[in-house]
Amino acid sequence: MEAKPKPRWKVVAWLIVSQLMALGTLLFWVLVAGLSVMAFDSGQSAQAWLFVGLVWAYPLVPLVLAIAAWIAFAFRKNTLAVVLSTLTFIPPVVLYVFIWAANTFYPLFS
């Protein structure tokens, strides 16, 4: 008797939904990327170049993780595929936590 393979439609659904949401974060990235060059308003510095470089490199994160997730899915590593697809949300979550912390704790130190 052969074991029945588990249905993978939930994994496919999550891969598609999470990657569409990651694509949605790129809409906001366009605005941030355009404004990031204002870091050079006070002149060129290593910090300005680092900031602009990191902002402009952001689209590589969802792209690489999406490709890796689909490769893992093709090799039937469903858990890895779900984790890799979920990791695309780490940069926006870190940004929101940073903004929240800055807004919460700034009045305490000023």
PDB file of C-alpha atoms in Angstrom:
ATOM      1  CA  MET A   1       0.000   0.000   0.000  1.00  0.00           C
ATOM      2  CA  GLU A   2       1.295   3.396  -0.935  1.00  0.00           C
ATOM      3  CA  ALA A   3       0.982   6.285   1.423  1.00  0.00           C
ATOM      4  CA  LYS A   4      -1.283   8.993   0.160  1.00  0.00           C
ATOM      5  CA  PRO A   5       0.644  12.254  -0.343  1.00  0.00           C
ATOM      6  CA  LYS A   6      -0.501  15.162   1.770  1.00  0.00           C
ATOM      7  CA  PRO A   7      -2.436  17.813  -0.091  1.00  0.00           C
ATOM      8  CA  ARG A   8      -0.221  20.817  -0.700  1.00  0.00           C
ATOM      9  CA  TRP A   9      -2.873  23.348  -1.669  1.00  0.00           C
ATOM     10  CA  LYS A  10      -2.507  25.185   1.661  1.00  0.00           C
ATOM     11  CA  VAL A  11       1.204  25.655   1.042  1.00  0.00           C
ATOM     12  CA  VAL A  12       0.574  26.903  -2.502  1.00  0.00           C
ATOM     13  CA  ALA A  13      -2.125  29.259  -1.240  1.00  0.00           C
ATOM     14  CA  TRP A  14       0.218  30.695   1.411  1.00  0.00           C
ATOM     15  CA  LEU A  15       3.061  31.080  -1.078  1.00  0.00           C
ATOM     16  CA  ILE A  16       0.838  33.010  -3.462  1.00  0.00           C
ATOM     17  CA  VAL A  17      -0.862  35.170  -0.809  1.00  0.00           C
ATOM     18  CA  SER A  18       2.345  35.993   1.062  1.00  0.00           C
ATOM     19  CA  GLN A  19       4.189  36.873  -2.113  1.00  0.00           C
ATOM     20  CA  LEU A  20       1.359  39.101  -3.288  1.00  0.00           C
ATOM     21  CA  MET A  21       1.508  40.881   0.063  1.00  0.00           C
ATOM     22  CA  ALA A  22       5.287  41.196  -0.288  1.00  0.00           C
ATOM     23  CA  LEU A  23       4.692  42.673  -3.714  1.00  0.00           C
ATOM     24  CA  GLY A  24       2.380  45.184  -2.026  1.00  0.00           C
ATOM     25  CA  THR A  25       5.237  46.316   0.232  1.00  0.00           C
ATOM     26  CA  LEU A  26       7.126  47.309  -2.901  1.00  0.00           C
ATOM     27  CA  LEU A  27       4.482  49.964  -3.592  1.00  0.00           C
ATOM     28  CA  PHE A  28       5.547  51.736  -0.407  1.00  0.00           C
ATOM     29  CA  TRP A  29       9.185  51.018  -1.177  1.00  0.00           C
ATOM     30  CA  VAL A  30       8.959  53.102  -4.368  1.00  0.00           C
ATOM     31  CA  LEU A  31       8.049  56.137  -2.281  1.00  0.00           C
ATOM     32  CA  VAL A  32      10.756  55.482   0.300  1.00  0.00           C
ATOM     33  CA  ALA A  33      13.363  54.801  -2.392  1.00  0.00           C
ATOM     34  CA  GLY A  34      12.587  58.102  -4.066  1.00  0.00           C
ATOM     35  CA  LEU A  35      12.851  59.989  -0.803  1.00  0.00           C
ATOM     36  CA  SER A  36      15.974  58.152   0.365  1.00  0.00           C
ATOM     37  CA  VAL A  37      18.210  60.170  -1.929  1.00  0.00           C
ATOM     38  CA  MET A  38      17.461  63.169   0.281  1.00  0.00           C
ATOM     39  CA  ALA A  39      20.051  61.644   2.621  1.00  0.00           C
ATOM     40  CA  PHE A  40      22.590  63.404   0.415  1.00  0.00           C
ATOM     41  CA  ASP A  41      21.076  66.851   1.017  1.00  0.00           C
ATOM     42  CA  SER A  42      23.697  67.628   3.639  1.00  0.00           C
ATOM     43  CA  GLY A  43      26.517  66.209   1.540  1.00  0.00           C
ATOM     44  CA  GLN A  44      27.922  62.801   0.849  1.00  0.00           C
ATOM     45  CA  SER A  45      28.850  60.624   3.790  1.00  0.00           C
ATOM     46  CA  ALA A  46      29.331  56.946   4.514  1.00  0.00           C
ATOM     47  CA  GLN A  47      26.063  56.901   6.473  1.00  0.00           C
ATOM     48  CA  ALA A  48      24.124  58.390   3.574  1.00  0.00           C
ATOM     49  CA  TRP A  49      25.556  55.878   1.119  1.00  0.00           C
ATOM     50  CA  LEU A  50      24.826  53.003   3.508  1.00  0.00           C
ATOM     51  CA  PHE A  51      21.250  54.160   4.072  1.00  0.00           C
ATOM     52  CA  VAL A  52      20.502  54.629   0.379  1.00  0.00           C
ATOM     53  CA  GLY A  53      22.205  51.348  -0.498  1.00  0.00           C
ATOM     54  CA  LEU A  54      20.152  49.426   2.049  1.00  0.00           C
ATOM     55  CA  VAL A  55      16.905  51.035   0.960  1.00  0.00           C
ATOM     56  CA  TRP A  56      17.572  50.361  -2.708  1.00  0.00           C
ATOM     57  CA  ALA A  57      18.623  46.760  -1.979  1.00  0.00           C
ATOM     58  CA  TYR A  58      15.319  45.932  -0.229  1.00  0.00           C
ATOM     59  CA  PRO A  59      13.563  44.449  -3.306  1.00  0.00           C
ATOM     60  CA  LEU A  60      16.233  41.765  -3.438  1.00  0.00           C
ATOM     61  CA  VAL A  61      15.036  40.324  -0.122  1.00  0.00           C
ATOM     62  CA  PRO A  62      11.505  39.331  -1.241  1.00  0.00           C
ATOM     63  CA  LEU A  63      12.785  38.271  -4.655  1.00  0.00           C
ATOM     64  CA  VAL A  64      15.476  35.931  -3.341  1.00  0.00           C
ATOM     65  CA  LEU A  65      13.221  34.525  -0.626  1.00  0.00           C
ATOM     66  CA  ALA A  66      10.362  33.945  -3.096  1.00  0.00           C
ATOM     67  CA  ILE A  67      12.653  32.077  -5.481  1.00  0.00           C
ATOM     68  CA  ALA A  68      14.057  30.009  -2.612  1.00  0.00           C
ATOM     69  CA  ALA A  69      10.528  29.250  -1.343  1.00  0.00           C
ATOM     70  CA  TRP A  70       9.379  27.957  -4.729  1.00  0.00           C
ATOM     71  CA  ILE A  71      12.544  25.860  -5.075  1.00  0.00           C
ATOM     72  CA  ALA A  72      11.918  24.363  -1.620  1.00  0.00           C
ATOM     73  CA  PHE A  73       8.313  23.682  -2.619  1.00  0.00           C
ATOM     74  CA  ALA A  74       9.474  21.930  -5.791  1.00  0.00           C
ATOM     75  CA  PHE A  75      11.684  19.665  -3.675  1.00  0.00           C
ATOM     76  CA  ARG A  76       8.691  18.915  -1.406  1.00  0.00           C
ATOM     77  CA  LYS A  77      10.112  20.780   1.576  1.00  0.00           C
ATOM     78  CA  ASN A  78       6.808  22.382   2.469  1.00  0.00           C
ATOM     79  CA  THR A  79       7.782  23.705   5.904  1.00  0.00           C
ATOM     80  CA  LEU A  80      10.907  25.367   4.543  1.00  0.00           C
ATOM     81  CA  ALA A  81       8.889  26.890   1.708  1.00  0.00           C
ATOM     82  CA  VAL A  82       6.386  28.388   4.156  1.00  0.00           C
ATOM     83  CA  VAL A  83       9.148  29.736   6.417  1.00  0.00           C
ATOM     84  CA  LEU A  84      11.064  31.299   3.529  1.00  0.00           C
ATOM     85  CA  SER A  85       7.924  32.903   2.167  1.00  0.00           C
ATOM     86  CA  THR A  86       7.053  34.244   5.620  1.00  0.00           C
ATOM     87  CA  LEU A  87      10.521  35.758   6.063  1.00  0.00           C
ATOM     88  CA  THR A  88       9.702  38.312   3.369  1.00  0.00           C
ATOM     89  CA  PHE A  89       7.779  40.184   6.062  1.00  0.00           C
ATOM     90  CA  ILE A  90      10.727  40.613   8.428  1.00  0.00           C
ATOM     91  CA  PRO A  91      11.958  44.007   7.057  1.00  0.00           C
ATOM     92  CA  PRO A  92       8.518  45.701   7.188  1.00  0.00           C
ATOM     93  CA  VAL A  93       7.863  44.315  10.679  1.00  0.00           C
ATOM     94  CA  VAL A  94      11.249  45.556  11.921  1.00  0.00           C
ATOM     95  CA  LEU A  95      10.478  48.968  10.419  1.00  0.00           C
ATOM     96  CA  TYR A  96       7.088  49.139  12.152  1.00  0.00           C
ATOM     97  CA  VAL A  97       8.621  48.103  15.491  1.00  0.00           C
ATOM     98  CA  PHE A  98      11.329  50.751  15.095  1.00  0.00           C
ATOM     99  CA  ILE A  99       8.752  53.455  14.298  1.00  0.00           C
ATOM    100  CA  TRP A 100       6.594  52.369  17.239  1.00  0.00           C
ATOM    101  CA  ALA A 101       9.568  52.359  19.618  1.00  0.00           C
ATOM    102  CA  ALA A 102      10.756  55.751  18.381  1.00  0.00           C
ATOM    103  CA  ASN A 103       7.302  57.265  18.861  1.00  0.00           C
ATOM    104  CA  THR A 104       6.841  55.629  22.250  1.00  0.00           C
ATOM    105  CA  PHE A 105      10.197  56.306  23.842  1.00  0.00           C
ATOM    106  CA  TYR A 106      11.208  59.614  22.239  1.00  0.00           C
ATOM    107  CA  PRO A 107       9.137  61.717  24.671  1.00  0.00           C
ATOM    108  CA  LEU A 108      10.868  60.012  27.591  1.00  0.00           C
ATOM    109  CA  PHE A 109      14.308  61.209  26.488  1.00  0.00           C
ATOM    110  CA  SER A 110      13.504  64.691  25.216  1.00  0.00           C
TER     111      SER A 110
END
